Amino acid sequence: MYTTAFLDLPHLTSAGGTVRLPGSKSISNRVLLLAALSTGHTDIVDLLDSDDTQVMLKALAQLGCRIETQPDGALRVHGLGGQLPVKQAPLFLGNAGTAMRPLTAALALLASEQDGCFELSGIARMHERPIGDLVDALRQLGCPVDCLGQEGYPPLRLGDGAAHALKLDQPIRVRGDVSSQFLTALLLALPLVARQDVVIDVVGELISRPYIEITLNLLARFGVQVQRDGWQHFTIPAGSRYTSPGVIHVEGDASSASYFIALGALAATNSGTDGITIEGVGLSSIQGDIRFVEAARLMGADVSGEANRLHIRRGAWPLRAIELDCNHIPDAAMTLAVMALYADGTTTLRNIASWRVKETDRIAAMAAECRKFGAAVEEGADFIRITPPTAWTTGSIHTYDDHRVAMCFSLAAFNPAGLPVRIEDPKCVAKTFPDYFETLFEVCETPEAAIPVICIDGPTASGKGTLASEVAQRLGYHLLDSGALYRATALAAQDAGIDLDDEPALARLAAQLPVRFQDHRVFLAGRDITDPLRLESTGGMASRVSQHPSVRQALHALQLGFRRLPGLVADGRDMGTVVFPDAPLKVYLTASAEQRAQRRYKQLISKGVSANIDDLLADLKMRDHRDTTRAIAPLKPAEDAKLLDNSDMGIEPSVQQVLGWWQGTTVFSGD
């Protein structure tokens, strides 16, 4: 997952390959709660690992529910059988509506009957999301529910530590036109107290009906058969009780599938692939958002599939503009708003009032961000109308701490103007799809020249490795420590018993060097070699290895392969002059030999390695002479490199200087 302040997506041109989806958020949190309320234990397979599910898991653990990971990866939830081993607890639920709403209903009922008292809170945005209709329904039942801040909004106090008789003889009335999660919460909670038939009457039109279908389907899996009369009357039969199904599999998230369905519809196909294949969800899904397939087809996508798989290719191009009632796909419909940017006319998405009360006001958010690309947008209380750009622009996309905004607008990187897209706070996708951007980059391609590279060259011990690593981490880019490649080649040769003067054998070794850089560590064939890599003796061997032209040629090809989406920071001695001469930013980092010797001395001493400052200085001067006078790729600044003398600078000012230079090279320099 990218944890950077922003993530710049280069212009993308094509896509193809296979995507395995994470588990459905809607199913995952429902199943977790049902398993916790049931009698017996439930093994949950393919549960979504995200912020929302972690919130639910933590809350259930606080309530005394035992949860264990099984050897096969399944999560075993030991059900509480409708009993509360813990009767008082403060529960923090972040911005997880799929945890807040059903836990509110279940705990309000259980606290009323079992002398409990619970306080439920979340982040500031959660305290702005209305829950008054659910609170009103629970109060009809006789549950003590107090709003601790603004009436009708979290935080809430459920129960008062005393027992209260519940009023189950009259239908419970709940509005259906604000959020289907209120009805879902009651449907999940009321079987716990159904000593008689319990009736729910929905007031007004029920929105997001497919999510209620998910709830009813899962209730049946846990032994509760709810009777419904249309979408207005629901009856929980007397004597209902939850029993574990033993094992339950979580489908891939159909809402998350929408981004890759859209990707297949709007992107040219990668060579050697047949469009996008999505695994984990298919045409037989119990999730309502699978009907996004119908909307995508209306816009021109070529979509086929089986029970647990979808195949998507570009069909009509440009995409066709549509007018659509989106009540049946409220979350996935956001993806249609970005697809509309690529359509042949104006697209209108209607019946989306629920967008206003989600993680953010999604109608306002989608309108504001679509305009950054040059689209004409009209918004109303329950609709959005989008006319695609006549001339594409780009901008920095504010994501409002909303995972779906971030994922939707990544698709704007396919714009025909060849412009990059900046996604602010990319880690917000952790709510449902933590590895979304990594998954996107795995199936997308763009010309090599479009993948940005920052080169940081300089002499030994100038600090370029530390600087490059920090810059790469701040930008979410890949890292290439070319000096480490030579050092790793030397270590690999030593392990293999290859003489450092055996140029052909060294070249063959270097061409297939299995090196990986991750979190300031270096791995060779999976083994962490970070510490031995930095030894002075290893540096000396690397200097000998680098003298061989065929070794340099082999490593040159290897280095080029590090240029992958979304970008690269490469450090070494010839990154800007030889390996990546087209890099948009080249930095030549230097410091006096005396200063570099002092740094190396302190570094070695801090690690418990004995060192002599005079020997270090002499060695550095010798290496400087050898590197600057070698016949092949001598150490020198590229003609267009920016010089950075960090003799009197710490690492953070150096990082900020490079990041500032980098910002100035992008189209976002004015943001």
XYZ file of C-alpha atoms in Angstrom:
671
model
C 0.000 0.000 0.000
C 1.243 3.492 -0.845
C 1.510 5.627 2.294
C 2.855 8.729 0.560
C 1.270 12.175 0.728
C 0.402 11.809 -2.942
C 0.947 9.400 -5.796
C 1.648 10.598 -9.326
C 0.289 8.284 -12.002
C 2.085 8.684 -15.328
C -0.033 8.736 -18.447
C -1.174 5.153 -19.055
C -1.848 3.725 -22.509
C -2.889 0.077 -22.331
C -3.932 -2.687 -19.968
C -4.233 -6.442 -19.909
C -3.842 -9.382 -17.586
C -5.506 -10.968 -14.576
C -6.692 -9.270 -11.390
C -7.560 -11.137 -8.194
C -9.977 -9.067 -6.135
C -9.957 -8.668 -2.363
C -13.022 -9.915 -0.495
C -16.217 -7.885 -0.485
C -16.389 -5.280 2.273
C -20.177 -5.576 2.475
C -20.046 -9.347 2.826
C -16.962 -9.388 5.085
C -18.319 -7.196 7.860
C -21.767 -8.793 7.739
C -20.224 -12.264 7.984
C -17.948 -11.220 10.849
C -20.879 -9.933 12.892
C -23.101 -12.918 12.079
C -20.316 -15.333 13.006
C -19.800 -13.506 16.301
C -23.532 -13.619 17.128
C -23.947 -17.298 16.216
C -23.736 -20.515 18.156
C -20.603 -22.468 17.215
C -17.485 -21.385 15.384
C -17.257 -20.176 11.787
C -14.233 -20.395 9.508
C -14.239 -17.404 7.138
C -12.272 -17.856 3.911
C -10.986 -14.931 1.774
C -12.070 -12.282 4.279
C -11.177 -8.773 3.162
C -8.157 -7.363 5.014
C -8.857 -3.637 5.153
C -9.418 -0.743 7.532
C -13.150 -1.478 7.813
C -12.738 -5.157 8.637
C -9.925 -4.402 11.093
C -12.295 -1.997 12.851
C -14.954 -4.705 13.119
C -12.461 -7.340 14.274
C -11.120 -5.068 16.998
C -14.633 -4.247 18.193
C -15.643 -7.919 18.332
C -12.479 -8.772 20.281
C -13.300 -6.000 22.769
C -16.734 -7.578 23.198
C -15.140 -10.878 24.191
C -15.289 -12.729 20.882
C -12.352 -15.118 20.357
C -10.867 -14.933 16.850
C -8.045 -17.127 15.533
C -6.205 -17.433 12.233
C -6.131 -21.030 11.002
C -3.131 -22.713 9.314
C -4.929 -22.545 5.938
C -5.411 -18.775 6.297
C -9.092 -18.909 7.234
C -10.241 -16.787 10.158
C -12.059 -18.750 12.870
C -14.638 -16.769 14.826
C -15.946 -18.388 17.998
C -19.567 -17.284 18.264
C -20.997 -15.729 21.396
C -24.417 -17.324 20.905
C -26.131 -13.979 21.406
C -24.616 -13.484 24.875
C -22.460 -10.592 26.073
C -19.385 -11.706 28.044
C -18.367 -8.032 28.142
C -21.177 -5.683 29.102
C -19.449 -2.312 29.024
C -16.931 -1.013 26.500
C -16.040 2.080 24.457
C -15.781 1.101 20.776
C -13.978 3.289 18.245
C -15.202 2.487 14.722
C -13.255 4.926 12.558
C -15.247 5.767 9.423
C -16.637 2.257 8.929
C -20.365 2.577 8.308
C -20.584 -1.196 7.807
C -19.420 -1.564 11.417
C -21.152 1.423 13.059
C -24.710 0.774 11.862
C -25.065 -3.000 12.543
C -23.123 -2.867 15.812
C -25.371 -0.020 16.965
C -28.473 -2.139 16.410
C -27.082 -5.402 17.812
C -25.536 -3.825 20.907
C -28.575 -1.648 21.623
C -30.787 -4.762 21.752
C -28.336 -6.913 23.691
C -27.511 -4.108 26.138
C -31.232 -3.599 26.824
C -31.773 -7.269 27.662
C -28.425 -8.022 29.337
C -27.741 -4.908 31.453
C -25.094 -3.534 29.104
C -23.791 -0.074 28.254
C -21.611 0.738 25.254
C -20.289 3.936 23.708
C -19.676 3.963 19.956
C -17.618 6.688 18.292
C -15.561 7.293 15.155
C -13.534 9.875 13.297
C -14.916 13.365 12.713
C -16.533 12.383 9.395
C -18.384 9.490 11.054
C -19.866 11.983 13.492
C -21.241 13.874 10.462
C -22.944 10.804 8.954
C -26.624 10.644 9.977
C -27.850 7.681 12.002
C -31.033 9.250 13.405
C -33.430 6.954 11.539
C -31.794 3.893 13.054
C -31.758 5.535 16.483
C -35.480 6.311 16.165
C -36.224 2.683 15.252
C -34.260 1.401 18.246
C -36.038 3.803 20.569
C -39.373 2.485 19.226
C -38.217 -0.897 20.511
C -37.562 0.528 23.969
C -33.758 0.644 23.743
C -32.048 3.458 25.681
C -29.986 5.227 23.007
C -28.352 8.597 23.632
C -26.634 10.778 21.056
C -23.614 12.181 22.884
C -23.040 15.038 20.480
C -25.531 16.245 17.912
C -28.917 14.524 17.995
C -29.201 11.976 15.189
C -25.456 11.468 14.789
C -22.697 9.466 16.471
C -21.143 9.234 19.013
C -23.786 7.112 20.749
C -24.411 5.540 24.133
C -26.314 2.250 23.892
C -27.995 0.970 27.051
C -27.675 2.322 30.564
C -26.523 -0.722 32.525
C -30.054 -1.779 33.426
C -32.455 -4.300 31.871
C -35.312 -3.002 29.715
C -38.254 -4.878 28.251
C -38.351 -4.650 24.468
C -41.505 -3.675 22.559
C -41.748 -6.312 19.842
C -45.516 -6.478 19.360
C -45.785 -3.531 16.960
C -44.083 -3.132 13.548
C -40.795 -1.248 13.695
C -40.800 1.656 11.269
C -37.572 2.728 9.543
C -36.984 5.056 6.618
C -35.568 3.429 3.519
C -34.672 6.498 1.471
C -31.528 7.603 3.350
C -29.411 4.471 3.681
C -30.131 0.774 3.278
C -27.627 0.161 6.100
C -30.304 1.128 8.664
C -32.582 -1.691 7.495
C -29.623 -4.082 7.244
C -28.664 -3.242 10.829
C -32.151 -4.107 12.094
C -32.340 -7.289 10.034
C -29.010 -8.441 11.464
C -29.909 -7.570 15.055
C -33.557 -8.558 15.531
C -33.119 -12.360 15.257
C -31.295 -12.050 18.601
C -34.588 -11.143 20.335
C -37.225 -12.774 18.104
C -39.256 -14.590 20.759
C -42.251 -13.711 18.571
C -42.619 -12.639 14.964
C -40.929 -9.263 14.569
C -42.058 -7.007 11.728
C -40.156 -4.150 10.080
C -42.037 -1.622 7.955
C -39.980 0.456 5.530
C -41.216 4.019 5.180
C -40.713 5.497 1.707
C -38.801 3.987 -1.192
C -36.047 1.565 -0.206
C -32.776 2.587 -1.851
C -29.826 0.280 -2.522
C -32.027 -2.823 -2.541
C -29.194 -5.112 -3.723
C -27.449 -4.574 -0.383
C -30.575 -5.820 1.401
C -30.482 -8.887 -0.839
C -26.921 -9.539 0.359
C -28.123 -9.274 3.947
C -31.064 -11.652 3.414
C -28.842 -14.143 1.612
C -26.310 -14.172 4.445
C -29.000 -14.384 7.128
C -30.213 -17.549 5.420
C -26.665 -18.962 5.447
C -26.674 -18.494 9.239
C -30.069 -20.147 9.692
C -32.497 -17.209 9.684
C -35.146 -17.096 6.940
C -36.615 -13.597 6.763
C -39.994 -13.285 5.058
C -40.577 -10.212 2.953
C -43.595 -8.663 1.291
C -42.108 -6.693 -1.576
C -39.560 -4.220 -0.245
C -41.803 -2.612 2.370
C -42.473 -5.339 4.952
C -40.005 -7.784 6.486
C -40.799 -10.425 9.116
C -38.267 -12.185 11.324
C -39.989 -15.418 12.407
C -40.434 -16.245 16.080
C -37.729 -18.527 17.403
C -35.095 -17.374 14.914
C -31.558 -18.041 16.086
C -28.151 -17.837 14.458
C -26.231 -21.056 13.863
C -22.841 -21.248 12.225
C -22.633 -22.654 8.684
C -19.200 -24.022 9.649
C -17.291 -22.547 6.717
C -18.205 -19.538 4.590
C -16.360 -18.070 1.621
C -16.306 -14.323 0.954
C -16.747 -13.300 -2.674
C -14.422 -10.820 -4.298
C -15.673 -7.249 -3.961
C -18.005 -6.374 -6.834
C -17.658 -2.652 -6.168
C -13.876 -2.991 -6.517
C -14.418 -4.980 -9.713
C -15.990 -1.877 -11.254
C -12.612 -0.138 -11.597
C -11.149 -3.014 -13.582
C -14.296 -3.480 -15.648
C -13.953 0.204 -16.544
C -10.240 -0.273 -17.158
C -10.908 -3.020 -19.681
C -13.563 -0.884 -21.351
C -11.456 2.242 -21.846
C -7.867 1.016 -22.245
C -6.264 -0.390 -25.361
C -5.176 -4.001 -24.883
C -1.605 -4.840 -23.899
C 0.258 -6.864 -26.476
C 0.059 -10.562 -25.705
C -3.117 -10.242 -23.614
C -6.818 -10.480 -24.303
C -8.051 -7.629 -22.138
C -8.698 -7.790 -18.397
C -9.697 -10.935 -16.507
C -11.141 -10.493 -13.015
C -11.103 -13.443 -10.624
C -13.029 -13.763 -7.373
C -16.395 -12.466 -8.524
C -18.576 -13.369 -11.483
C -22.005 -13.175 -13.026
C -23.566 -15.323 -10.283
C -22.465 -12.948 -7.490
C -24.894 -12.242 -4.645
C -23.696 -8.617 -4.644
C -25.894 -6.053 -6.290
C -22.922 -4.129 -7.653
C -22.323 -6.965 -10.117
C -25.012 -5.190 -12.139
C -22.338 -2.637 -12.921
C -21.629 -5.058 -15.775
C -24.955 -4.025 -17.346
C -24.071 -0.335 -17.120
C -20.597 -0.934 -18.551
C -22.116 -2.821 -21.464
C -24.494 0.066 -22.097
C -21.447 2.325 -22.388
C -19.823 -0.078 -24.859
C -17.722 -2.496 -22.808
C -17.312 -6.038 -24.098
C -17.958 -8.112 -20.945
C -18.357 -11.866 -20.626
C -18.000 -14.106 -17.626
C -18.682 -17.198 -15.602
C -19.731 -17.866 -12.028
C -16.532 -16.550 -10.459
C -14.735 -14.731 -13.289
C -15.215 -11.787 -15.649
C -13.490 -10.961 -18.953
C -13.478 -7.378 -20.257
C -12.234 -5.822 -23.473
C -12.724 -2.470 -25.121
C -15.821 -2.545 -27.321
C -17.353 0.705 -28.541
C -14.891 3.615 -28.639
C -15.364 6.298 -27.584
C -17.648 5.012 -24.880
C -21.343 5.730 -25.271
C -22.997 8.379 -23.093
C -25.886 7.045 -21.007
C -28.690 8.176 -18.734
C -29.151 5.723 -15.896
C -31.037 5.246 -12.632
C -28.231 4.070 -10.343
C -30.235 3.152 -7.259
C -29.244 -0.490 -7.764
C -25.467 0.210 -7.884
C -24.864 3.217 -5.612
C -21.178 2.596 -4.884
C -20.115 1.257 -8.274
C -21.932 4.084 -10.053
C -19.093 6.410 -9.050
C -16.928 4.581 -11.583
C -19.443 5.471 -14.306
C -18.781 9.142 -13.558
C -15.135 8.738 -14.606
C -16.058 6.546 -17.583
C -18.272 9.447 -18.636
C -15.117 11.495 -19.250
C -14.400 9.161 -22.194
C -17.955 9.133 -23.616
C -19.339 10.560 -26.852
C -21.784 12.907 -25.139
C -23.390 13.859 -21.834
C -23.945 11.154 -19.214
C -26.556 11.539 -16.462
C -26.514 9.388 -13.324
C -29.762 9.638 -11.347
C -31.195 8.464 -8.017
C -27.864 8.773 -6.201
C -28.956 10.846 -3.197
C -27.218 8.329 -0.909
C -23.871 9.628 -2.256
C -24.407 12.710 -0.109
C -24.137 10.752 3.185
C -21.250 8.405 2.402
C -17.588 8.787 3.407
C -17.885 12.274 1.936
C -20.498 14.136 -0.091
C -19.698 12.090 -3.164
C -21.828 14.062 -5.601
C -19.978 17.270 -4.729
C -16.629 15.468 -4.684
C -17.054 13.795 -8.072
C -18.261 17.050 -9.611
C -15.315 19.047 -8.278
C -12.699 16.519 -9.365
C -14.199 15.841 -12.816
C -13.978 19.574 -13.522
C -10.215 19.417 -12.989
C -9.994 17.427 -16.225
C -11.993 19.976 -18.196
C -15.408 18.287 -17.929
C -18.621 20.294 -17.689
C -20.541 19.032 -14.652
C -24.012 19.734 -13.306
C -25.018 18.366 -9.926
C -28.355 18.147 -8.154
C -29.732 16.731 -4.949
C -29.792 13.214 -6.401
C -28.067 13.360 -9.790
C -24.856 14.262 -11.575
C -24.558 15.165 -15.263
C -21.128 15.009 -16.936
C -20.092 16.265 -20.354
C -16.572 15.093 -21.279
C -13.713 17.539 -21.831
C -13.214 19.111 -25.241
C -9.603 19.762 -24.202
C -8.242 17.628 -21.366
C -6.465 19.212 -18.436
C -5.234 17.588 -15.243
C -4.799 18.385 -11.591
C -4.140 17.112 -8.115
C -7.118 14.982 -7.106
C -8.342 15.623 -3.589
C -9.646 12.307 -2.261
C -11.616 13.458 0.814
C -10.432 10.391 2.794
C -12.715 8.429 0.445
C -11.304 5.246 -1.032
C -13.667 5.236 -3.992
C -12.724 8.742 -5.096
C -9.060 7.711 -5.186
C -9.678 4.526 -7.143
C -12.118 6.094 -9.604
C -9.842 8.910 -10.661
C -6.841 6.672 -11.219
C -8.623 5.801 -14.476
C -8.216 9.390 -15.657
C -4.545 8.552 -16.302
C -5.672 7.088 -19.644
C -6.647 10.550 -20.881
C -5.960 11.179 -24.585
C -3.896 14.290 -23.824
C -1.109 12.138 -22.345
C -1.251 13.914 -18.975
C -0.317 12.413 -15.604
C -2.755 12.385 -12.665
C -1.886 13.111 -9.034
C -3.857 11.219 -6.365
C -3.664 12.816 -2.932
C -3.558 10.581 0.162
C -3.473 7.283 -1.772
C -3.511 5.268 1.451
C -7.230 5.996 1.816
C -7.812 2.942 -0.425
C -6.960 0.831 2.642
C -10.640 1.024 3.561
C -11.478 -1.684 1.003
C -8.543 -2.395 -1.344
C -5.139 -1.716 0.265
C -3.163 -2.983 -2.759
C -5.285 -1.241 -5.366
C -2.541 0.827 -6.980
C -0.054 -2.050 -6.991
C -2.717 -4.196 -8.692
C -3.436 -1.450 -11.214
C 0.230 -1.065 -12.139
C 0.597 -4.822 -12.612
C -1.879 -4.816 -15.510
C -1.151 -1.398 -17.028
C 1.541 -0.316 -19.466
C 2.885 2.922 -20.816
C 5.879 3.773 -23.028
C 9.135 3.554 -21.107
C 9.855 7.232 -21.677
C 6.636 8.139 -19.852
C 7.806 6.490 -16.613
C 9.594 9.202 -14.630
C 13.126 8.719 -13.325
C 15.097 10.763 -10.801
C 18.851 10.181 -11.010
C 21.109 10.858 -8.030
C 24.799 10.448 -8.866
C 27.841 11.258 -6.808
C 31.098 9.985 -5.331
C 31.491 7.303 -2.681
C 30.050 8.160 0.765
C 28.285 11.304 -0.443
C 25.027 10.013 1.039
C 23.341 9.393 -2.300
C 22.022 5.979 -1.220
C 20.261 7.385 1.830
C 18.967 10.369 -0.129
C 17.683 8.216 -2.987
C 15.963 5.814 -0.606
C 14.199 8.645 1.234
C 13.087 10.368 -1.976
C 11.783 7.075 -3.388
C 9.848 6.415 -0.202
C 8.262 9.902 -0.187
C 7.131 9.534 -3.817
C 6.173 5.863 -3.745
C 8.705 5.123 -6.491
C 10.880 2.077 -7.022
C 14.504 2.329 -5.911
C 17.636 1.394 -7.803
C 20.871 1.497 -5.832
C 23.290 0.777 -8.675
C 26.247 0.704 -6.310
C 24.471 -2.054 -4.423
C 24.224 -4.025 -7.670
C 28.008 -4.013 -8.030
C 28.430 -4.856 -4.371
C 25.822 -7.618 -4.620
C 27.608 -8.995 -7.686
C 30.827 -9.075 -5.694
C 29.150 -10.876 -2.786
C 27.431 -13.323 -5.130
C 30.790 -14.006 -6.813
C 32.381 -14.585 -3.443
C 29.587 -17.021 -2.491
C 29.964 -18.836 -5.821
C 33.756 -18.976 -5.650
C 34.200 -16.827 -8.778
C 37.450 -14.902 -9.068
C 36.952 -11.133 -9.311
C 39.199 -11.067 -12.384
C 37.084 -13.675 -14.227
C 35.185 -11.172 -16.359
C 33.038 -13.635 -18.406
C 31.845 -15.506 -15.307
C 31.106 -12.253 -13.477
C 29.123 -10.942 -16.458
C 26.964 -14.072 -16.573
C 26.356 -13.764 -12.846
C 25.460 -10.070 -13.084
C 22.965 -10.574 -15.919
C 20.738 -12.745 -13.716
C 21.348 -11.065 -10.359
C 18.202 -11.606 -8.177
C 18.324 -8.286 -6.291
C 15.389 -6.544 -4.638
C 15.234 -3.230 -2.730
C 12.588 -2.821 -0.037
C 12.177 -0.551 3.004
C 15.817 0.567 3.089
C 16.946 -3.070 2.878
C 18.645 -4.991 0.069
C 17.857 -8.645 -0.672
C 19.840 -11.085 -2.802
C 17.841 -14.189 -3.760
C 15.597 -13.430 -0.766
C 18.518 -13.055 1.703
C 18.956 -9.739 3.490
C 22.446 -8.543 2.564
C 22.084 -4.935 3.716
C 24.780 -5.083 6.391
C 27.484 -7.073 4.551
C 26.797 -4.915 1.519
C 28.021 -1.812 3.376
C 31.311 -3.240 4.599
C 34.461 -1.488 3.377
C 35.784 -4.805 2.106
C 32.657 -5.260 -0.020
C 33.098 -1.766 -1.421
C 36.624 -2.604 -2.429
C 35.490 -5.763 -4.206
C 32.702 -3.827 -5.954
C 35.199 -1.305 -7.251
C 37.180 -4.141 -8.854
C 34.028 -5.686 -10.328
C 32.998 -2.381 -11.892
C 36.202 -2.230 -13.930
C 35.003 -5.004 -16.260
C 33.143 -3.653 -19.349
C 31.043 -6.797 -19.837
C 29.911 -6.680 -16.203
C 28.882 -3.064 -16.604
C 27.013 -3.980 -19.798
C 25.172 -6.833 -18.067
C 24.201 -4.637 -15.125
C 23.187 -1.841 -17.476
C 20.463 -4.073 -18.936
C 19.431 -5.107 -15.419
C 19.230 -1.482 -14.309
C 16.935 -0.536 -17.180
C 14.473 -3.152 -15.938
C 13.987 -1.208 -12.708
C 12.120 1.484 -14.661
C 8.609 0.425 -13.704
C 5.345 2.151 -12.842
C 4.833 4.509 -11.154
C 8.458 5.772 -11.292
C 12.063 5.230 -10.261
C 14.748 6.880 -8.160
C 18.173 5.638 -9.257
C 21.441 6.386 -7.523
C 24.979 5.615 -8.594
C 27.848 7.090 -10.542
C 26.501 7.073 -14.100
C 22.734 6.995 -13.766
C 22.213 10.391 -15.348
C 25.072 10.218 -17.845
C 24.735 6.656 -19.181
C 21.829 4.598 -17.881
C 18.934 7.089 -17.875
C 20.097 10.069 -19.952
C 16.433 11.037 -20.580
C 15.617 11.371 -16.864
C 13.686 14.604 -16.211
C 15.664 15.285 -13.024
C 19.351 14.561 -12.483
C 21.058 15.433 -9.236
C 24.815 15.348 -8.647
C 25.353 14.982 -4.917
C 28.747 15.717 -3.455
C 30.620 16.726 -0.336
C 34.270 17.212 0.499
C 36.359 14.070 0.883
C 37.059 15.035 4.488
C 33.344 15.378 5.262
C 32.546 12.067 3.578
C 35.313 10.322 5.515
C 33.930 11.703 8.780
C 30.433 10.418 7.907
C 31.690 6.984 7.002
C 33.755 6.870 10.205
C 30.738 7.732 12.391
C 28.600 5.222 10.527
C 31.064 2.401 11.086
C 31.692 3.252 14.729
C 27.927 3.340 15.407
C 27.727 -0.227 14.102
C 30.583 -1.384 16.301
C 33.045 -1.640 13.409
C 36.556 -0.394 14.133
C 37.770 2.261 11.703
C 40.630 4.685 11.164
C 39.740 8.138 9.841
C 43.022 8.577 7.952
C 42.669 5.200 6.241
C 39.078 6.003 5.291
C 40.082 9.359 3.795
C 42.893 7.803 1.796
C 40.590 5.078 0.522
C 37.926 7.586 -0.529
C 40.451 9.688 -2.444
C 41.743 6.585 -4.183
C 38.214 5.559 -5.201
C 37.384 9.080 -6.369
C 40.453 9.041 -8.615
C 39.639 5.590 -9.987
C 35.961 6.438 -10.604
C 36.640 9.776 -12.310
C 39.451 8.534 -14.543
C 38.128 5.164 -15.694
C 37.774 4.806 -19.438
C 34.153 3.624 -19.370
C 31.453 5.840 -17.851
C 33.711 7.965 -15.637
C 32.113 9.652 -12.656
C 31.037 13.173 -13.599
C 27.894 15.304 -13.420
C 25.487 15.088 -16.356
C 25.431 18.322 -18.302
C 21.894 19.086 -17.137
C 22.366 17.849 -13.559
C 21.555 20.005 -10.563
C 24.507 20.203 -8.183
C 23.828 19.575 -4.506
C 26.713 19.982 -2.082
C 25.501 18.543 1.195
C 28.706 19.080 3.168
C 26.782 21.221 5.634
C 23.294 19.733 5.156
C 21.461 16.987 6.977
C 19.404 14.360 5.168
C 16.017 16.058 5.543
C 17.031 19.401 3.937
C 18.640 17.413 1.121
C 15.452 15.405 0.621
C 13.311 18.532 0.590
C 15.623 20.175 -1.937
C 15.337 17.226 -4.326
C 11.568 16.974 -3.842
C 11.267 20.687 -4.553
C 13.266 20.332 -7.762
C 11.121 17.351 -8.723
C 7.858 19.209 -8.130
C 9.136 21.911 -10.440
C 9.511 19.414 -13.294
C 5.888 18.202 -13.065
C 2.665 19.644 -14.429
C 1.558 19.966 -10.793
C 4.180 22.592 -9.963
C 1.482 25.229 -9.551
C -0.583 23.137 -7.124
